[in-house]
Amino acid sequence: QQNEPNSFLWTIKRDPPSYFFGTIHVPYTRVWDFIPENSKKAFQQSHIVYFELDLTDPYTISALTSCQLLPQGKNLQDVLPRDIYRRLKRHLEYVKLMMPFWMTPDQRGKGLYADYLFNAIAGNWERKRPVWVMLMVNSLTEVDIKSRGVPVLDLYLAQEAERLRKQTGAVEKVEEQCHPLNGLNLSQV
């Protein structure tokens, strides 16, 4: 039984206690003020913190990038129906055109340029598997662009754990996330 409703915090009663906390992949600034104090306190008091993936590990980031790619020699144009591919290409051209208008003065003040940001998000899109392109397109909205540069909740907590010198780990490997998504067929995507 939790003291605060909707805390997404589960307690395993043992000595010392263990906690499970459900996070979501959104900029932490969107949700931080709504995370109940019992969850924040559990994080602060913990000495060891495990995350879904170790987002602070360069290998994890590299492996995530690699797993998104189509097999060698294949391009998205080879696997998508022609009309969908053309609509996707036009949409990405539109996003690239709009991105300078979507960026905040704060982002520009930190040296972020629209072309750089577009390439960081959508670079090499023609080599990616359809499921990863779909996820990428879903994140290419004005609201999401305005929050770029702010870490998602998982990464923020991982960075805080490192800053506080907590022992960290991951409960999944990149392959455990990639293989199920890469196994979806085109109609499922």
Coordinates of N, CA, C and O in Angstrom, one line a residue:
Q1 N 0.8 -1.2 0.0 CA 0.0 0.0 0.0 C 0.9 1.2 0.0 O 1.8 1.4 0.8
Q2 N 0.6 2.2 -0.9 CA 1.4 3.4 -1.0 C 0.8 4.5 -0.3 O -0.4 4.6 -0.2
N3 N 1.6 5.4 0.2 CA 1.1 6.6 0.9 C 0.5 7.6 -0.1 O -0.4 8.3 0.3
E4 N 1.0 7.7 -1.3 CA 0.6 8.6 -2.3 C 0.0 7.9 -3.5 O 0.7 7.0 -4.0
P5 N -1.1 8.3 -4.0 CA -1.7 7.6 -5.1 C -0.8 7.9 -6.4 O -0.2 9.0 -6.5
N6 N -0.9 7.0 -7.4 CA -0.2 7.2 -8.7 C 1.3 7.5 -8.6 O 1.8 8.3 -9.3
S7 N 1.9 6.9 -7.6 CA 3.4 7.3 -7.4 C 4.2 6.4 -8.4 O 5.4 6.8 -8.6
F8 N 3.7 5.4 -8.9 CA 4.5 4.5 -9.8 C 5.7 3.9 -9.0 O 6.7 3.4 -9.6
L9 N 5.6 3.9 -7.7 CA 6.6 3.3 -6.8 C 6.1 2.1 -6.1 O 5.0 2.2 -5.5
W10 N 6.8 1.0 -6.3 CA 6.5 -0.2 -5.6 C 7.6 -0.5 -4.6 O 8.7 -0.3 -4.9
T11 N 7.2 -0.9 -3.4 CA 8.1 -1.2 -2.3 C 8.1 -2.7 -2.0 O 7.1 -3.3 -1.9
I12 N 9.3 -3.2 -2.0 CA 9.5 -4.6 -1.5 C 10.0 -4.5 -0.1 O 11.1 -4.0 0.2
K13 N 9.1 -5.0 0.8 CA 9.5 -4.8 2.3 C 10.5 -5.9 2.7 O 10.2 -7.1 2.7
R14 N 11.7 -5.4 2.9 CA 12.8 -6.2 3.3 C 13.8 -5.2 4.0 O 13.5 -4.0 4.0
D15 N 14.9 -5.7 4.5 CA 15.8 -4.8 5.2 C 17.2 -4.9 4.5 O 17.8 -5.9 4.7
P16 N 17.6 -3.8 3.8 CA 16.9 -2.6 3.6 C 15.8 -2.8 2.5 O 15.9 -3.8 1.7
P17 N 14.9 -1.9 2.4 CA 13.8 -2.1 1.4 C 14.3 -1.9 -0.1 O 15.4 -1.3 -0.3
S18 N 13.6 -2.5 -1.0 CA 13.9 -2.4 -2.4 C 12.7 -1.7 -3.0 O 11.6 -1.8 -2.5
Y19 N 13.0 -1.0 -4.1 CA 11.9 -0.2 -4.8 C 11.9 -0.5 -6.3 O 13.0 -0.7 -6.9
F20 N 10.7 -0.5 -6.9 CA 10.6 -0.4 -8.3 C 9.9 0.9 -8.7 O 8.8 1.2 -8.0
F21 N 10.4 1.6 -9.6 CA 9.8 2.8 -10.0 C 9.6 2.8 -11.5 O 10.6 2.6 -12.3
G22 N 8.4 3.1 -12.0 CA 8.2 3.1 -13.4 C 8.4 4.5 -14.0 O 7.8 5.4 -13.6
T23 N 9.3 4.5 -15.0 CA 9.6 5.8 -15.6 C 9.1 5.8 -17.0 O 8.7 4.8 -17.6
I24 N 9.1 7.0 -17.6 CA 8.7 7.1 -19.0 C 9.7 7.9 -19.8 O 10.5 8.7 -19.2
H25 N 9.8 7.7 -21.1 CA 10.8 8.3 -21.9 C 10.4 9.7 -22.4 O 10.1 9.9 -23.6
V26 N 10.3 10.6 -21.5 CA 9.9 12.0 -21.8 C 10.9 12.9 -21.1 O 11.5 12.5 -20.1
P27 N 11.1 14.2 -21.6 CA 12.0 15.1 -20.9 C 11.6 15.2 -19.4 O 10.4 15.4 -19.1
Y28 N 12.5 15.1 -18.5 CA 12.2 15.0 -17.1 C 11.5 16.3 -16.6 O 10.7 16.2 -15.7
T29 N 11.7 17.4 -17.3 CA 11.1 18.6 -16.9 C 9.6 18.6 -17.0 O 8.9 19.4 -16.4
R30 N 9.1 17.7 -17.9 CA 7.6 17.6 -18.1 C 7.0 16.9 -17.0 O 5.8 17.0 -16.8
V31 N 7.7 16.0 -16.2 CA 7.1 15.2 -15.2 C 7.6 15.4 -13.8 O 7.0 15.0 -12.8
W32 N 8.8 16.0 -13.7 CA 9.5 16.0 -12.4 C 8.7 16.6 -11.3 O 8.6 16.1 -10.2
D33 N 7.9 17.7 -11.6 CA 7.1 18.3 -10.5 C 5.9 17.5 -10.1 O 5.3 17.7 -9.1
F34 N 5.6 16.5 -10.9 CA 4.5 15.6 -10.6 C 4.9 14.3 -10.0 O 4.0 13.5 -9.6
I35 N 6.2 14.1 -9.8 CA 6.7 12.8 -9.2 C 6.5 13.0 -7.7 O 7.1 14.0 -7.1
P36 N 5.8 12.1 -7.0 CA 5.6 12.3 -5.6 C 6.8 12.2 -4.8 O 7.8 11.6 -5.2
E37 N 6.8 12.8 -3.6 CA 8.0 12.9 -2.8 C 8.4 11.5 -2.3 O 9.6 11.3 -2.1
N38 N 7.5 10.5 -2.1 CA 8.0 9.2 -1.7 C 8.9 8.6 -2.7 O 9.8 7.9 -2.4
S39 N 8.7 8.9 -4.0 CA 9.5 8.3 -5.1 C 10.9 9.0 -5.1 O 11.9 8.4 -5.2
K40 N 10.9 10.3 -4.9 CA 12.1 11.1 -4.9 C 13.0 10.7 -3.6 O 14.2 10.5 -3.7
K41 N 12.3 10.5 -2.5 CA 13.0 10.1 -1.3 C 13.6 8.7 -1.4 O 14.7 8.5 -1.0
A42 N 12.8 7.8 -2.0 CA 13.4 6.4 -2.3 C 14.6 6.5 -3.1 O 15.6 5.8 -2.8
F43 N 14.6 7.3 -4.2 CA 15.8 7.4 -5.0 C 17.0 8.0 -4.2 O 18.1 7.5 -4.3
Q44 N 16.7 9.0 -3.4 CA 17.8 9.7 -2.7 C 18.4 8.7 -1.6 O 19.6 8.7 -1.4
Q45 N 17.6 7.9 -1.0 CA 18.0 7.0 0.0 C 18.7 5.7 -0.5 O 19.4 5.0 0.2
S46 N 18.5 5.4 -1.8 CA 19.0 4.2 -2.4 C 20.5 4.3 -2.6 O 21.0 5.4 -3.0
H47 N 21.2 3.2 -2.5 CA 22.7 3.2 -2.7 C 23.0 2.6 -4.1 O 24.0 2.9 -4.6
I48 N 22.1 1.7 -4.5 CA 22.3 1.0 -5.8 C 21.0 1.3 -6.6 O 19.9 1.1 -6.1
V49 N 21.2 1.7 -7.9 CA 20.1 2.0 -8.8 C 20.3 1.3 -10.1 O 21.3 1.4 -10.7
Y50 N 19.2 0.5 -10.5 CA 19.3 -0.2 -11.8 C 18.3 0.5 -12.7 O 17.2 0.9 -12.3
F51 N 18.7 0.7 -14.0 CA 17.8 1.3 -15.0 C 17.5 0.3 -16.0 O 18.1 -0.8 -16.1
E52 N 16.6 0.6 -16.9 CA 16.2 -0.3 -18.0 C 17.4 -0.6 -18.8 O 17.8 -1.7 -19.1
L53 N 18.1 0.5 -19.3 CA 19.4 0.4 -20.0 C 20.4 1.4 -19.4 O 19.9 2.3 -18.7
D54 N 21.7 1.1 -19.6 CA 22.7 2.1 -19.1 C 22.9 3.2 -20.1 O 23.7 3.0 -21.0
L55 N 22.1 4.2 -20.0 CA 22.2 5.3 -21.0 C 23.4 6.2 -20.9 O 23.6 7.1 -21.7
T56 N 24.2 5.9 -19.8 CA 25.4 6.7 -19.7 C 26.6 6.0 -20.3 O 27.7 6.5 -20.3
D57 N 26.4 4.7 -20.8 CA 27.5 3.9 -21.3 C 27.6 4.1 -22.8 O 26.6 3.9 -23.5
P58 N 28.7 4.6 -23.3 CA 28.9 4.8 -24.8 C 28.6 3.5 -25.6 O 28.0 3.6 -26.7
Y59 N 28.9 2.4 -25.1 CA 28.6 1.1 -25.8 C 27.1 1.0 -26.0 O 26.6 0.6 -27.1
T60 N 26.3 1.3 -25.0 CA 24.8 1.2 -25.1 C 24.3 2.1 -26.2 O 23.5 1.6 -27.0
I61 N 24.8 3.3 -26.2 CA 24.3 4.3 -27.2 C 24.8 3.8 -28.6 O 24.0 3.8 -29.6
S62 N 26.0 3.3 -28.8 CA 26.5 2.8 -30.1 C 25.7 1.6 -30.5 O 25.3 1.5 -31.7
A63 N 25.4 0.7 -29.6 CA 24.7 -0.5 -29.9 C 23.2 -0.2 -30.3 O 22.7 -0.8 -31.2
L64 N 22.6 0.8 -29.6 CA 21.3 1.2 -30.0 C 21.2 1.8 -31.4 O 20.3 1.6 -32.1
T65 N 22.2 2.6 -31.7 CA 22.3 3.2 -33.1 C 22.5 2.1 -34.1 O 21.8 2.1 -35.1
S66 N 23.4 1.1 -33.9 CA 23.6 0.1 -34.8 C 22.4 -0.8 -35.1 O 22.1 -1.2 -36.2
C67 N 21.7 -1.1 -34.0 CA 20.5 -2.0 -34.1 C 19.4 -1.5 -34.9 O 18.6 -2.2 -35.4
Q68 N 19.4 -0.2 -35.1 CA 18.3 0.5 -35.8 C 18.5 0.4 -37.3 O 17.6 0.7 -38.1
L69 N 19.7 0.0 -37.8 CA 20.0 0.0 -39.2 C 19.5 -1.2 -39.9 O 19.5 -2.3 -39.4
L70 N 19.1 -1.0 -41.2 CA 18.7 -2.1 -42.0 C 20.0 -2.9 -42.3 O 21.1 -2.4 -42.2
P71 N 19.8 -4.2 -42.8 CA 21.0 -5.0 -43.2 C 21.8 -4.2 -44.2 O 21.3 -3.4 -45.0
Q72 N 23.1 -4.5 -44.2 CA 24.0 -3.9 -45.1 C 23.5 -3.9 -46.6 O 23.0 -4.9 -47.0
G73 N 23.6 -2.8 -47.2 CA 23.2 -2.7 -48.6 C 21.7 -2.3 -48.8 O 21.3 -2.1 -49.9
K74 N 20.9 -2.4 -47.8 CA 19.5 -2.0 -47.9 C 19.2 -0.6 -47.5 O 19.9 -0.1 -46.6
N75 N 18.3 0.0 -48.1 CA 17.8 1.4 -47.8 C 16.3 1.3 -47.5 O 15.6 0.4 -48.0
L76 N 15.8 2.3 -46.8 CA 14.4 2.4 -46.5 C 13.5 2.4 -47.8 O 12.5 1.8 -47.9
Q77 N 14.1 3.0 -48.9 CA 13.4 3.0 -50.1 C 13.1 1.6 -50.7 O 12.2 1.4 -51.4
D78 N 14.0 0.7 -50.3 CA 13.9 -0.7 -50.8 C 12.8 -1.5 -50.1 O 12.3 -2.5 -50.6
V79 N 12.4 -1.0 -48.9 CA 11.5 -1.8 -48.1 C 10.1 -1.2 -47.9 O 9.2 -1.9 -47.5
L80 N 10.0 0.1 -48.1 CA 8.7 0.8 -47.9 C 8.0 0.9 -49.3 O 8.7 1.0 -50.3
P81 N 6.7 0.9 -49.2 CA 5.9 1.2 -50.4 C 6.3 2.6 -50.9 O 6.5 3.5 -50.1
R82 N 6.4 2.7 -52.3 CA 6.8 4.0 -52.9 C 6.1 5.2 -52.4 O 6.7 6.2 -52.0
D83 N 4.7 5.1 -52.2 CA 4.0 6.3 -51.8 C 4.3 6.7 -50.4 O 4.4 7.8 -50.0
I84 N 4.4 5.7 -49.5 CA 4.8 6.0 -48.1 C 6.2 6.6 -48.0 O 6.4 7.6 -47.3
Y85 N 7.1 6.0 -48.8 CA 8.5 6.6 -48.8 C 8.5 8.1 -49.2 O 9.1 8.9 -48.6
R86 N 7.7 8.4 -50.3 CA 7.7 9.8 -50.8 C 7.0 10.7 -49.8 O 7.5 11.8 -49.6
R87 N 5.9 10.2 -49.1 CA 5.3 11.1 -48.1 C 6.2 11.3 -46.9 O 6.3 12.4 -46.4
L88 N 6.9 10.3 -46.5 CA 7.9 10.4 -45.5 C 9.0 11.4 -45.8 O 9.3 12.3 -45.0
K89 N 9.5 11.3 -47.0 CA 10.6 12.2 -47.5 C 10.1 13.6 -47.5 O 10.8 14.5 -47.0
R90 N 8.9 13.9 -48.0 CA 8.3 15.2 -48.0 C 8.1 15.7 -46.5 O 8.4 16.9 -46.3
H91 N 7.6 14.8 -45.7 CA 7.4 15.3 -44.3 C 8.7 15.7 -43.6 O 8.8 16.7 -42.9
L92 N 9.8 14.9 -43.8 CA 11.1 15.2 -43.2 C 11.6 16.5 -43.8 O 12.3 17.3 -43.1
E93 N 11.4 16.8 -45.1 CA 11.8 18.1 -45.7 C 11.0 19.2 -45.0 O 11.6 20.3 -44.7
Y94 N 9.8 19.0 -44.7 CA 8.9 20.0 -44.0 C 9.5 20.2 -42.6 O 9.7 21.4 -42.2
V95 N 9.8 19.2 -41.9 CA 10.3 19.3 -40.5 C 11.6 20.0 -40.5 O 11.8 20.9 -39.7
K96 N 12.5 19.7 -41.5 CA 13.8 20.4 -41.6 C 13.6 21.9 -41.8 O 14.3 22.7 -41.3
L97 N 12.6 22.2 -42.7 CA 12.3 23.6 -42.9 C 11.8 24.4 -41.7 O 12.1 25.5 -41.4
M98 N 10.9 23.7 -40.9 CA 10.2 24.3 -39.8 C 11.1 24.3 -38.5 O 10.9 25.1 -37.6
M99 N 12.1 23.4 -38.5 CA 12.8 23.3 -37.2 C 13.4 24.6 -36.7 O 13.4 24.8 -35.5
P100 N 14.0 25.5 -37.5 CA 14.5 26.8 -36.9 C 13.4 27.6 -36.2 O 13.7 28.3 -35.2
F101 N 12.1 27.5 -36.7 CA 11.0 28.2 -36.0 C 10.6 27.5 -34.8 O 9.9 28.1 -33.9
W102 N 10.8 26.2 -34.7 CA 10.4 25.4 -33.5 C 11.3 25.6 -32.3 O 11.0 25.3 -31.2
M103 N 12.6 25.9 -32.6 CA 13.6 25.9 -31.6 C 13.4 27.1 -30.6 O 12.9 28.2 -31.1
T104 N 13.8 27.0 -29.4 CA 13.6 28.1 -28.4 C 14.8 29.0 -28.4 O 15.9 28.5 -28.8
P105 N 14.7 30.2 -27.9 CA 15.8 31.1 -27.8 C 16.9 30.4 -26.9 O 18.1 30.6 -27.1
D106 N 16.4 29.7 -25.8 CA 17.4 29.1 -24.9 C 18.2 28.0 -25.6 O 19.4 27.9 -25.4
Q107 N 17.6 27.3 -26.5 CA 18.3 26.3 -27.3 C 19.4 26.9 -28.1 O 20.5 26.5 -28.2
R108 N 19.0 28.0 -28.8 CA 19.9 28.7 -29.7 C 21.0 29.3 -28.8 O 22.2 29.4 -29.3
G109 N 20.7 29.8 -27.6 CA 21.7 30.4 -26.7 C 22.7 29.4 -26.3 O 23.8 29.7 -25.9
K110 N 22.3 28.1 -26.3 CA 23.3 27.0 -25.9 C 24.0 26.5 -27.1 O 24.8 25.5 -27.0
G111 N 23.9 27.2 -28.2 CA 24.6 26.8 -29.4 C 24.0 25.7 -30.3 O 24.7 25.2 -31.1
L112 N 22.8 25.4 -30.0 CA 22.1 24.4 -30.9 C 21.6 25.0 -32.2 O 21.0 26.1 -32.1
Y113 N 22.0 24.4 -33.2 CA 21.5 24.9 -34.6 C 20.5 23.9 -35.1 O 20.6 22.7 -34.9
A114 N 19.5 24.4 -35.9 CA 18.5 23.6 -36.4 C 19.0 22.5 -37.3 O 18.6 21.3 -37.1
D115 N 20.0 22.8 -38.1 CA 20.5 21.7 -39.0 C 21.2 20.6 -38.2 O 21.1 19.4 -38.4
Y116 N 22.0 21.0 -37.2 CA 22.6 20.1 -36.3 C 21.6 19.2 -35.6 O 21.7 18.0 -35.5
L117 N 20.6 19.8 -35.0 CA 19.5 19.1 -34.3 C 18.8 18.2 -35.2 O 18.6 17.0 -34.9
F118 N 18.5 18.6 -36.4 CA 17.8 17.7 -37.4 C 18.6 16.5 -37.7 O 18.2 15.4 -37.7
N119 N 19.9 16.7 -38.0 CA 20.8 15.6 -38.3 C 21.0 14.7 -37.1 O 21.2 13.5 -37.3
A120 N 21.0 15.3 -35.9 CA 21.2 14.4 -34.7 C 20.0 13.5 -34.5 O 20.1 12.4 -34.1
I121 N 18.8 14.0 -34.9 CA 17.6 13.2 -34.7 C 17.3 12.3 -36.0 O 17.0 11.1 -35.8
A122 N 17.4 12.9 -37.1 CA 17.0 12.2 -38.3 C 18.1 11.8 -39.3 O 17.9 11.2 -40.3
G123 N 19.4 12.1 -38.9 CA 20.5 11.7 -39.7 C 20.5 10.2 -40.1 O 20.1 9.4 -39.2
N124 N 20.8 9.9 -41.3 CA 20.9 8.5 -41.7 C 19.5 7.8 -41.7 O 19.5 6.6 -41.7
W125 N 18.5 8.6 -41.8 CA 17.1 8.0 -41.7 C 16.9 7.0 -42.8 O 16.1 6.0 -42.6
E126 N 17.5 7.2 -43.9 CA 17.2 6.3 -45.1 C 17.8 4.9 -44.9 O 17.5 4.0 -45.6
R127 N 18.7 4.7 -43.9 CA 19.3 3.4 -43.6 C 18.6 2.7 -42.4 O 18.9 1.6 -42.1
K128 N 17.7 3.4 -41.8 CA 17.0 2.8 -40.6 C 15.9 1.9 -40.9 O 15.2 2.1 -41.9
R129 N 15.6 1.0 -40.0 CA 14.5 0.1 -40.2 C 13.2 0.9 -40.0 O 13.2 1.9 -39.2
P130 N 12.1 0.5 -40.6 CA 10.9 1.2 -40.5 C 10.4 1.5 -39.1 O 9.9 2.6 -38.8
V131 N 10.5 0.5 -38.2 CA 10.0 0.8 -36.9 C 10.7 1.9 -36.2 O 10.1 2.7 -35.5
W132 N 12.0 2.0 -36.4 CA 12.8 3.1 -35.8 C 12.5 4.5 -36.5 O 12.5 5.5 -35.8
V133 N 12.2 4.4 -37.8 CA 11.8 5.7 -38.5 C 10.5 6.1 -37.9 O 10.3 7.3 -37.7
M134 N 9.6 5.2 -37.7 CA 8.3 5.6 -37.1 C 8.5 6.3 -35.8 O 7.9 7.3 -35.5
L135 N 9.3 5.7 -34.9 CA 9.5 6.3 -33.6 C 10.2 7.6 -33.7 O 9.9 8.6 -33.0
M136 N 11.1 7.8 -34.7 CA 11.8 9.0 -35.0 C 10.8 10.1 -35.4 O 10.8 11.2 -34.9
V137 N 9.9 9.7 -36.4 CA 8.9 10.7 -36.9 C 8.0 11.1 -35.8 O 7.6 12.3 -35.7
N138 N 7.6 10.2 -34.9 CA 6.8 10.6 -33.7 C 7.4 11.6 -32.8 O 6.7 12.3 -32.1
S139 N 8.7 11.7 -32.8 CA 9.4 12.6 -31.9 C 9.8 13.9 -32.7 O 10.4 14.8 -32.1
L140 N 9.4 14.0 -33.9 CA 9.7 15.2 -34.7 C 8.5 16.2 -34.7 O 8.0 16.5 -35.8
T141 N 8.1 16.6 -33.5 CA 7.0 17.5 -33.4 C 7.5 18.8 -32.8 O 8.6 18.8 -32.2
E142 N 6.8 19.9 -32.9 CA 7.3 21.2 -32.3 C 7.5 21.1 -30.8 O 8.5 21.5 -30.3
V143 N 6.6 20.4 -30.1 CA 6.7 20.3 -28.7 C 8.0 19.5 -28.3 O 8.7 19.9 -27.4
D144 N 8.2 18.4 -29.0 CA 9.4 17.6 -28.8 C 10.7 18.3 -29.1 O 11.7 18.2 -28.4
I145 N 10.7 19.1 -30.2 CA 11.9 19.8 -30.6 C 12.2 20.9 -29.5 O 13.4 21.0 -29.2
K146 N 11.2 21.5 -29.0 CA 11.4 22.6 -28.0 C 12.0 22.0 -26.7 O 12.6 22.7 -26.0
S147 N 11.8 20.7 -26.5 CA 12.4 20.1 -25.3 C 13.7 19.4 -25.5 O 14.3 18.8 -24.6
R148 N 14.2 19.4 -26.7 CA 15.5 18.8 -27.0 C 16.6 19.5 -26.2 O 16.6 20.7 -26.1
G149 N 17.5 18.7 -25.7 CA 18.6 19.2 -24.9 C 18.3 19.0 -23.4 O 19.1 19.1 -22.6
V150 N 17.0 18.6 -23.1 CA 16.6 18.2 -21.7 C 16.6 16.7 -21.7 O 15.9 16.1 -22.5
P151 N 17.4 16.1 -20.8 CA 17.4 14.7 -20.7 C 16.0 14.0 -20.4 O 15.2 14.6 -19.6
V152 N 15.8 12.9 -20.9 CA 14.5 12.1 -20.6 C 14.7 11.7 -19.1 O 15.8 11.7 -18.6
L153 N 13.6 11.4 -18.5 CA 13.6 11.0 -17.0 C 14.6 10.0 -16.7 O 15.3 10.1 -15.7
D154 N 14.7 8.9 -17.5 CA 15.6 7.8 -17.2 C 17.0 8.3 -17.2 O 17.8 8.0 -16.3
L155 N 17.4 9.1 -18.2 CA 18.8 9.6 -18.3 C 19.1 10.6 -17.2 O 20.1 10.6 -16.6
Y156 N 18.1 11.5 -16.9 CA 18.3 12.4 -15.8 C 18.6 11.7 -14.5 O 19.5 12.0 -13.7
L157 N 17.8 10.6 -14.2 CA 18.0 9.9 -12.9 C 19.3 9.1 -13.0 O 20.0 9.1 -11.9
A158 N 19.8 8.6 -14.1 CA 21.1 8.0 -14.2 C 22.2 9.0 -14.0 O 23.2 8.7 -13.3
Q159 N 22.0 10.2 -14.6 CA 23.1 11.2 -14.3 C 23.1 11.7 -12.9 O 24.2 11.9 -12.3
E160 N 21.9 11.8 -12.3 CA 21.9 12.1 -10.8 C 22.5 11.0 -10.0 O 23.2 11.3 -9.0
A161 N 22.3 9.7 -10.3 CA 22.8 8.6 -9.6 C 24.4 8.7 -9.7 O 25.1 8.5 -8.7
E162 N 24.9 9.0 -10.9 CA 26.3 9.1 -11.1 C 26.9 10.2 -10.2 O 27.9 10.1 -9.6
R163 N 26.2 11.4 -10.3 CA 26.6 12.6 -9.6 C 26.7 12.3 -8.1 O 27.6 12.7 -7.4
L164 N 25.7 11.5 -7.6 CA 25.6 11.2 -6.2 C 26.4 10.0 -5.8 O 26.4 9.5 -4.7
R165 N 27.2 9.5 -6.8 CA 28.1 8.3 -6.6 C 27.4 7.0 -6.1 O 27.8 6.3 -5.3
K166 N 26.2 6.9 -6.7 CA 25.4 5.6 -6.4 C 25.9 4.5 -7.4 O 26.4 4.8 -8.5
Q167 N 25.9 3.3 -7.0 CA 26.2 2.2 -7.8 C 25.1 2.0 -8.8 O 23.9 2.1 -8.4
T168 N 25.4 1.9 -10.1 CA 24.3 1.8 -11.1 C 24.5 0.5 -11.9 O 25.5 -0.1 -12.0
G169 N 23.4 0.1 -12.6 CA 23.4 -1.1 -13.4 C 22.2 -1.0 -14.3 O 21.4 -0.1 -14.3
A170 N 22.1 -2.0 -15.2 CA 20.9 -2.1 -16.1 C 20.3 -3.4 -16.0 O 21.0 -4.4 -15.8
V171 N 19.0 -3.5 -16.2 CA 18.3 -4.8 -16.1 C 18.1 -5.4 -17.5 O 17.8 -6.6 -17.6
E172 N 18.3 -4.6 -18.6 CA 18.2 -5.2 -19.9 C 19.5 -4.8 -20.7 O 20.2 -3.9 -20.4
K173 N 19.7 -5.6 -21.7 CA 20.7 -5.4 -22.7 C 20.1 -4.8 -23.9 O 18.9 -4.9 -24.2
V174 N 20.9 -4.0 -24.7 CA 20.4 -3.4 -25.9 C 19.6 -4.4 -26.8 O 18.6 -4.1 -27.3
E175 N 20.2 -5.6 -27.0 CA 19.7 -6.6 -27.8 C 18.3 -7.0 -27.4 O 17.4 -7.3 -28.2
E176 N 18.0 -7.0 -26.1 CA 16.7 -7.4 -25.6 C 15.6 -6.3 -25.9 O 14.5 -6.6 -25.9
Q177 N 16.0 -5.1 -26.2 CA 15.1 -4.1 -26.7 C 15.0 -4.1 -28.2 O 13.9 -3.9 -28.7
C178 N 16.1 -4.2 -28.8 CA 16.2 -4.1 -30.3 C 15.5 -5.3 -31.0 O 14.8 -5.1 -31.9
H179 N 15.8 -6.5 -30.6 CA 15.4 -7.7 -31.4 C 13.9 -7.8 -31.5 O 13.3 -8.0 -32.5
P180 N 13.1 -7.5 -30.4 CA 11.6 -7.6 -30.5 C 11.1 -6.5 -31.5 O 10.2 -6.8 -32.3
L181 N 11.6 -5.3 -31.4 CA 11.2 -4.2 -32.3 C 11.6 -4.5 -33.8 O 10.8 -4.4 -34.7
N182 N 12.8 -5.0 -33.9 CA 13.3 -5.3 -35.3 C 12.6 -6.6 -35.9 O 12.6 -6.8 -37.1
G183 N 12.0 -7.3 -35.0 CA 11.2 -8.5 -35.5 C 9.8 -8.2 -36.0 O 9.2 -9.1 -36.5
L184 N 9.4 -7.0 -35.8 CA 8.0 -6.6 -36.3 C 8.0 -6.6 -37.8 O 9.0 -6.1 -38.4
N185 N 7.0 -7.1 -38.4 CA 6.9 -7.0 -39.9 C 6.3 -5.7 -40.3 O 5.8 -4.9 -39.4
L186 N 6.4 -5.3 -41.5 CA 6.0 -4.0 -42.0 C 4.5 -3.7 -41.7 O 4.2 -2.6 -41.3
S187 N 3.6 -4.7 -41.8 CA 2.2 -4.4 -41.5 C 2.0 -4.1 -40.0 O 1.2 -3.3 -39.6
Q188 N 2.8 -4.7 -39.1 CA 2.8 -4.4 -37.7 C 3.3 -3.0 -37.4 O 2.8 -2.3 -36.5
V189 N 4.3 -2.6 -38.1 CA 4.9 -1.3 -37.9 C 3.9 -0.2 -38.5 O 3.6 0.8 -37.9

